Coordinates of C-alpha atoms and ligand atoms in Angstrom, one line a residue:
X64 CA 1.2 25.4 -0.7
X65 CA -0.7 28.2 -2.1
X66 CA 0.3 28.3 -5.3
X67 CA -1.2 24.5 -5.7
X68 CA -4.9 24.4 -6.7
X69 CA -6.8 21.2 -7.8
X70 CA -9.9 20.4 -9.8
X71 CA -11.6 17.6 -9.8
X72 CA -14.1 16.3 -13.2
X73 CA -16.9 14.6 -12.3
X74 CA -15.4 11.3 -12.6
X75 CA -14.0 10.8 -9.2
X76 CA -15.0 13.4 -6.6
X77 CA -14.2 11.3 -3.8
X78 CA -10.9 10.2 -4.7
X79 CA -10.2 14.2 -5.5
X80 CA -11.3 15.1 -1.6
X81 CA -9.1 12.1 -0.5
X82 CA -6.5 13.7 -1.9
X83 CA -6.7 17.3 -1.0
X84 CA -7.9 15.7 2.5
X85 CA -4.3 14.5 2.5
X86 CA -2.6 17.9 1.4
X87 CA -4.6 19.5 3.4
X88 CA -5.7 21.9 1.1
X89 CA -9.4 22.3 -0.3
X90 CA -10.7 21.0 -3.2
X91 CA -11.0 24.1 -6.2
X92 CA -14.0 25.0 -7.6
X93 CA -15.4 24.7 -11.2
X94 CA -18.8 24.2 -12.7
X95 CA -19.7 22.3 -15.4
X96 CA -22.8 22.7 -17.4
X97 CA -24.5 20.8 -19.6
X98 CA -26.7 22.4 -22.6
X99 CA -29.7 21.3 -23.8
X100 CA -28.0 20.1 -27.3
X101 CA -25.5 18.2 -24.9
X102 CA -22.8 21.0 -25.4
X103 CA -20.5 21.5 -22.2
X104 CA -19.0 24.6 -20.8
X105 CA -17.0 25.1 -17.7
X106 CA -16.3 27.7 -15.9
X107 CA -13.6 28.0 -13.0
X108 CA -14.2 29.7 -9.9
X109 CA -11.4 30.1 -8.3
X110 CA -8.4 32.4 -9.5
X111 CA -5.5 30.1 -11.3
X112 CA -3.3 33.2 -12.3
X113 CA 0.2 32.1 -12.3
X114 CA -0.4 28.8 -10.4
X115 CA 0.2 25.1 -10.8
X116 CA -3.1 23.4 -11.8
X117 CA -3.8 19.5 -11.2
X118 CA -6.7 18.2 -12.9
X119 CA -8.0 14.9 -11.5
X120 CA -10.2 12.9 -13.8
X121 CA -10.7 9.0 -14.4
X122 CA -11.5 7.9 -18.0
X123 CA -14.0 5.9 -16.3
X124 CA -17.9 5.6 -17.4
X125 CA -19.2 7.7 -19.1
X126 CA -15.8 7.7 -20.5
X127 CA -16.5 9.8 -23.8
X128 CA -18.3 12.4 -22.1
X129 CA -15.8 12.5 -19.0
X130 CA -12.9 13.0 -21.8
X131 CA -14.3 16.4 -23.2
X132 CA -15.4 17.6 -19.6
X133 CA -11.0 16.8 -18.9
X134 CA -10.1 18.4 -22.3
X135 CA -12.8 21.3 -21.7
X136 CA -12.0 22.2 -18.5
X137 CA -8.0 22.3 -18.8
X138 CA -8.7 24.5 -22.0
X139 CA -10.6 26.9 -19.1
X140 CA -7.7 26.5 -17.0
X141 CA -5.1 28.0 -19.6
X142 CA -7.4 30.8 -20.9
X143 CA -7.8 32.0 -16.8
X144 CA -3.6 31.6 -16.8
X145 CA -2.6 28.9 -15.4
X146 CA 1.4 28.6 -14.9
X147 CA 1.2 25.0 -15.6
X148 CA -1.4 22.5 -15.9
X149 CA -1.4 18.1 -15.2
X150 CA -3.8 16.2 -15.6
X151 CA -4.0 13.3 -13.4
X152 CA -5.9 10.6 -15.0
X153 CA -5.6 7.8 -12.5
X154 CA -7.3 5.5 -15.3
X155 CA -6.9 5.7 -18.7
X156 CA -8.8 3.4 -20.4
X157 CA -7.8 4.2 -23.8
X158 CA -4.4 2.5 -22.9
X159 CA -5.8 -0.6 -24.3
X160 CA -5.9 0.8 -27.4
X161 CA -2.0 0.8 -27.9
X162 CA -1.4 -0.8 -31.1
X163 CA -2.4 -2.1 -35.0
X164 CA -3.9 -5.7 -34.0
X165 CA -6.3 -5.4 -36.7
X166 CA -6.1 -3.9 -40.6
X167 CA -7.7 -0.8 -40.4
X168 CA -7.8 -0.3 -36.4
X169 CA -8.0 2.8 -34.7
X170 CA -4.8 3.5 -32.2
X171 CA -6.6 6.0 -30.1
X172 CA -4.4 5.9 -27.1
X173 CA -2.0 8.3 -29.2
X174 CA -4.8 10.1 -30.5
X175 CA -5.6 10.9 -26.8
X176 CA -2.1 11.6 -25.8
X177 CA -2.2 14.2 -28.1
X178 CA -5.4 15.7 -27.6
X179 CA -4.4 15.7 -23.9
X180 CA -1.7 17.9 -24.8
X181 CA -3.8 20.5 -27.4
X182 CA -6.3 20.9 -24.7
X183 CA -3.7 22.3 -22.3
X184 CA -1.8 19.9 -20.6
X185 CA 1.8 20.4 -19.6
X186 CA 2.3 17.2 -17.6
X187 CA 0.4 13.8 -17.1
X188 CA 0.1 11.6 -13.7
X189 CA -1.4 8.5 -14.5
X190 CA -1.6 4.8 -12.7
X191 CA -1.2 1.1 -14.5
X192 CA -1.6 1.6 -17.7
X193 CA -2.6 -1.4 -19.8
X194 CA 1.0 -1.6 -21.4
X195 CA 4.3 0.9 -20.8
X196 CA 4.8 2.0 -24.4
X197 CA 1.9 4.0 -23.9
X198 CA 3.6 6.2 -21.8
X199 CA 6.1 7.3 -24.7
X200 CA 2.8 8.2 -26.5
X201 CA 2.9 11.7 -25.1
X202 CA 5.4 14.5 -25.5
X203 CA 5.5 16.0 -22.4
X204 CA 6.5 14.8 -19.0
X205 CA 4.5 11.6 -17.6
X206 CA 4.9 10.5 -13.7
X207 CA 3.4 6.8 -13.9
X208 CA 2.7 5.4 -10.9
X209 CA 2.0 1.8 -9.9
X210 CA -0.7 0.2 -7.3
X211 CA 1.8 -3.3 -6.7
X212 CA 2.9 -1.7 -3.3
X213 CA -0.8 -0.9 -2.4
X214 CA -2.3 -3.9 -3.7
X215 CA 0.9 -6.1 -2.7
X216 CA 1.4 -4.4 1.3
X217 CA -2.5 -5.3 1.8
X218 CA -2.1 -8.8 0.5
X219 CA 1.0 -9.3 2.8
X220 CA -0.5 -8.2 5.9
X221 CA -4.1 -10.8 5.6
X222 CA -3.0 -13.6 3.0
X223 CA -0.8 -16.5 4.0
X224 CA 1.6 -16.5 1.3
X225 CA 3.5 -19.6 2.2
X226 CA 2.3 -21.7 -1.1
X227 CA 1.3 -18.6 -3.0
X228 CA 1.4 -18.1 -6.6
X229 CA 1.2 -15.0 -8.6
X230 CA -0.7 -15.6 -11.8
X231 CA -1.1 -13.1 -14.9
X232 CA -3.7 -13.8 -16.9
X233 CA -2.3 -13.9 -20.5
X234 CA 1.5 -12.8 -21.7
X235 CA 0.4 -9.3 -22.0
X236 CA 0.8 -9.1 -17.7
X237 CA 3.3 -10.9 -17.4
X238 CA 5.6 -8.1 -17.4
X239 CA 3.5 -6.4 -14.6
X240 CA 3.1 -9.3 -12.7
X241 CA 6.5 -9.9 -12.7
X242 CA 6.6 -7.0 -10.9
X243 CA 4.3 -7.6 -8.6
X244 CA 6.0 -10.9 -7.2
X245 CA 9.5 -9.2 -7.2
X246 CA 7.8 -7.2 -4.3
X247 CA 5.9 -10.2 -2.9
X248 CA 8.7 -12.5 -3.3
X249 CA 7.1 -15.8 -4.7
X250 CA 6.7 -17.6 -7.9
X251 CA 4.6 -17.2 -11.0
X252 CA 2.5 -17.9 -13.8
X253 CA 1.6 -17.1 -17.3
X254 CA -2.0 -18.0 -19.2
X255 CA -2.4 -18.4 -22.4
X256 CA -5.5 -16.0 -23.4
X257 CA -7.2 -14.8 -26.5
X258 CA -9.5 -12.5 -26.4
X259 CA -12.5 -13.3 -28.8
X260 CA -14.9 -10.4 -28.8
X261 CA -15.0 -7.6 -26.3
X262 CA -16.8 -9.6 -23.3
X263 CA -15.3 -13.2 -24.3
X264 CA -12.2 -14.9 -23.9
X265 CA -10.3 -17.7 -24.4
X266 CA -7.6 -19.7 -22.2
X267 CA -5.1 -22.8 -22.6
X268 CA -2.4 -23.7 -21.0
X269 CA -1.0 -22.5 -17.9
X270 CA 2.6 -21.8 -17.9
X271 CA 4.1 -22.6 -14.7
X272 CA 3.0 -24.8 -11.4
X273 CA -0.1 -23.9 -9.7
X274 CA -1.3 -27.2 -8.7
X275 CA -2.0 -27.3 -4.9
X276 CA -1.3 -23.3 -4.7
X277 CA -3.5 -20.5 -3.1
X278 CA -3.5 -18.1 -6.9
X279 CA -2.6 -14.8 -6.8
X280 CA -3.9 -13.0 -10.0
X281 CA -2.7 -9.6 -10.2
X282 CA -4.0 -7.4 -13.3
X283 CA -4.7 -4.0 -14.5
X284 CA -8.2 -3.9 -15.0
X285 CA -11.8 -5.9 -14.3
X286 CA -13.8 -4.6 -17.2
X287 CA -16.6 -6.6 -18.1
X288 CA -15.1 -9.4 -15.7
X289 CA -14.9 -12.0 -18.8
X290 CA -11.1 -12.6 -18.3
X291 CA -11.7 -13.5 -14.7
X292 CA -14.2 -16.1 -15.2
X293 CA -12.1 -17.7 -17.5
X294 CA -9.0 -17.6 -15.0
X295 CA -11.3 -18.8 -12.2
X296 CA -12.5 -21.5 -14.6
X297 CA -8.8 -22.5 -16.1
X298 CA -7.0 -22.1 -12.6
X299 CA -9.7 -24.7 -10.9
X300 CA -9.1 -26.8 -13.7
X301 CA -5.3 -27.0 -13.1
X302 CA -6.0 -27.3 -9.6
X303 CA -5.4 -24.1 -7.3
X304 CA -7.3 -23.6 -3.9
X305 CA -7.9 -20.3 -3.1
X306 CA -7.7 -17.5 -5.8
X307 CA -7.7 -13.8 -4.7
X308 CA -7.5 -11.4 -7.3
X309 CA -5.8 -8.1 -6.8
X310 CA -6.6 -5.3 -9.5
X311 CA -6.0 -1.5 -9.9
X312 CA -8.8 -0.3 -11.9
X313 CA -12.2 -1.9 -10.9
X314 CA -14.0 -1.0 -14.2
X315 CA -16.6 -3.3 -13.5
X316 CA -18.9 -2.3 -16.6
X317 CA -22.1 -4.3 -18.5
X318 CA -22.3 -7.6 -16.6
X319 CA -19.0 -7.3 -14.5
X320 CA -20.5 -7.8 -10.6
X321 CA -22.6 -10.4 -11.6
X322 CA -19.4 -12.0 -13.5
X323 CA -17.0 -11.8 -10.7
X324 CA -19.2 -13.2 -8.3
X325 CA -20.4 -16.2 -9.6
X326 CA -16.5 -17.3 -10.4
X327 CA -16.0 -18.3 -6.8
X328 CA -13.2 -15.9 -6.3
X329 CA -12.4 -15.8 -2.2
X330 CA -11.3 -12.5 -2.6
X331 CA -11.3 -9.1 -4.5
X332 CA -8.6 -6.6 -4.1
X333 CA -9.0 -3.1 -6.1
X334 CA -8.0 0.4 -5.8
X335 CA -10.6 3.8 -5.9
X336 CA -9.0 4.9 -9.2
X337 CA -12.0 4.0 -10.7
X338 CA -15.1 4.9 -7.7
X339 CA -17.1 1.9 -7.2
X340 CA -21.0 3.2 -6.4
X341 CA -22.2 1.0 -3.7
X342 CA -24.8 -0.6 -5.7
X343 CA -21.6 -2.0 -7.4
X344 CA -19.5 -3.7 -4.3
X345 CA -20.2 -7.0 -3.0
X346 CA -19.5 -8.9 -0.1
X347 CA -15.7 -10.1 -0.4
X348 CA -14.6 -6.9 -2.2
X349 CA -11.9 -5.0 -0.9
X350 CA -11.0 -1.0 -1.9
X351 CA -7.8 0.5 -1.6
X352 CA -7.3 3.9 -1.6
X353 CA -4.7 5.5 -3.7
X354 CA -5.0 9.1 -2.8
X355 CA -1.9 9.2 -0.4
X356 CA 0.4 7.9 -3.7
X357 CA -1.1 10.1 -5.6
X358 CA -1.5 12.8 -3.1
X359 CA 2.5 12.9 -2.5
X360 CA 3.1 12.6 -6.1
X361 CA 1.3 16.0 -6.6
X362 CA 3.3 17.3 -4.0
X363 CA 6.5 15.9 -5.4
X364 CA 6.1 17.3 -8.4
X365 CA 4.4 20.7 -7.2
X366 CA 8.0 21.2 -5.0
X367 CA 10.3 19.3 -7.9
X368 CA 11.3 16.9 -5.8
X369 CA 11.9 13.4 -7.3
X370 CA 9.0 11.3 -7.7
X371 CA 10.7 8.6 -8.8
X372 CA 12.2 8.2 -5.5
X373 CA 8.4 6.6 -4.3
X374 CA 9.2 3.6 -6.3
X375 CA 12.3 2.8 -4.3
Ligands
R5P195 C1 -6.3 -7.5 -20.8 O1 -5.4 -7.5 -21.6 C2 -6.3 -6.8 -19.5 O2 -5.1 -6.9 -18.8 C3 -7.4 -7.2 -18.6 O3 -7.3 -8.5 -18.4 C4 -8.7 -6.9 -19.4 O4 -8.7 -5.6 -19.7 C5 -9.9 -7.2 -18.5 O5 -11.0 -7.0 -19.3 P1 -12.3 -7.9 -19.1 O6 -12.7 -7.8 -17.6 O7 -13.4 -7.2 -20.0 O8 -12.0 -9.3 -19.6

């Protein structure tokens, strides 16, 4: 495929090897320099004339800075002539921010959707995002891929699903997780949560039976880990046994790891959109690698052949 080159922000190096590993291409080359006034410039090192560009950056920590370093470098990449340029954001954490829940709130998810675009982009691949709607903030082509067969295949192959329930942990997730037990073929349940400040929430009743049940809870992100202790805490008040969480994005920021593992979870599923450092992974913690998904999406879309068809 010579006419495929990809980048990779600093983000997620690792995750942009794993994927070229997979295409068996190399990795493209870019540098990124910081000024002394904080200032970022990029230059691309490899020739882009006429060819189709994939840009892989997370909007993981430090997300701010990793945003302009995306929107920076794809600018680079259409003043050296790129034919077309996607950026694959694997996580986009400003997907959370999807609507007016406040007078007065910012919506910066569509803000970023179009900034995404003005900086150069022709096409977006993404992963999970907090809610679909967000996808139809953008005006140009987005392939949005899902971890549930990832997360879901693992879980099949070492959990004993026999009294197995999938749990979402508030009505938000329910959607997804409805998803997720169409593929794992059991029942589920719904939370009641509010979220009081940006590290605190709430819970009441849990919608469905989970008494006696090994939980399931499938979401789209651990952030600072505050929703999880209060699943762990509801669910073992309703009486579950085991709980095993499965999650795309391990976000894991502020007091997270120390969060997670003090709620007694037995296990922890995630995905390398978001790269755990190792001083961040604990014993009963389990990454999954997306890079083939997202490896044959690039090449899907690269040959225009149908990436819908991976969801089938
Ligand atoms: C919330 O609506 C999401 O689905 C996740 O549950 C949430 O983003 C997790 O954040 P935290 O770990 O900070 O509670």
């Amino acid at each position: 495929m010579p006419n495929l080159k990809i980048f990779a922000g600093s983000s997620n190096v690792n995750l942009a090897k794993d994927i070229c590993a997979h295409l068996d291409i190399e990795l493209s080359r870019l540098n990124i320099n910081t000024f002394s006034n904080g200032n970022l410039s990029v230059g691309i090192l490899d020739n882009v004339r006429d060819k189709d560009v994939f840009v892989i950056q997370s909007f993981s920590e430090p997300v701010n800075r990793n945003i302009i370093e995306l929107f920076i470098t794809m600018d680079a990449l259409r003043s050296a002539s790129a034919k077309r340029i996607t950026a694959v954001i694997p996580y986009f954490s400003y997907s959370r921010s999807d609507k007016k829940d406040a007078p007065r709130i910012s919506i910066a998810g569509r803000l970023m959707a179009d900034l995404i675009k003005a900086s150069g982009a022709n096409r977006v691949l993404t992963m999970d995002l907090h809610s679909d709607a967000v996808h139809g903030f953008f005006s140009m082509p987005v392939d949005h891929l899902t971890a549930i067969p990832i997360i879901g295949e693992h879980i099949q192959q070492t959990v004993d699903l026999s009294s197995a329930v999938a749990v979402a942990t508030d009505a938000g997730g329910a959607k997804r997780v409805g998803r997720f037990v169409n593929y794992l073929n059991i029942p589920m349940a719904i939370i009641d949560k509010r979220r009081i400040n940006d590290v605190k929430v709430e819970q009441g009743l849990v919608v469905g039976n989970v008494k006696g049940c090994d939980a399931i809870i499938f979401d789209d992100e651990i952030s600072t880990g505050g929703t999880l202790v209060a699943t762990a805490t509801t669910l073992a008040e309703a009486g579950v046994r085991k709980m095993i969480i499965g999650v795309t994005h391990p976000v894991l920021c502020g007091d997270a790891v120390n969060n997670v593992t003090k709620s007694k979870l037995d296990r922890v599923i995630v995905t390398d959109t978001v790269h755990v450092a190792k001083e961040k992974r604990f014993d009963n913690l389990t990454v999954l690698s997306v890079a083939p998904l997202f490896a044959e999406a690039i090449k899907r879309i690269h040959t225009g052949e149908s990436v819908g068809e991976l969801f089938k």
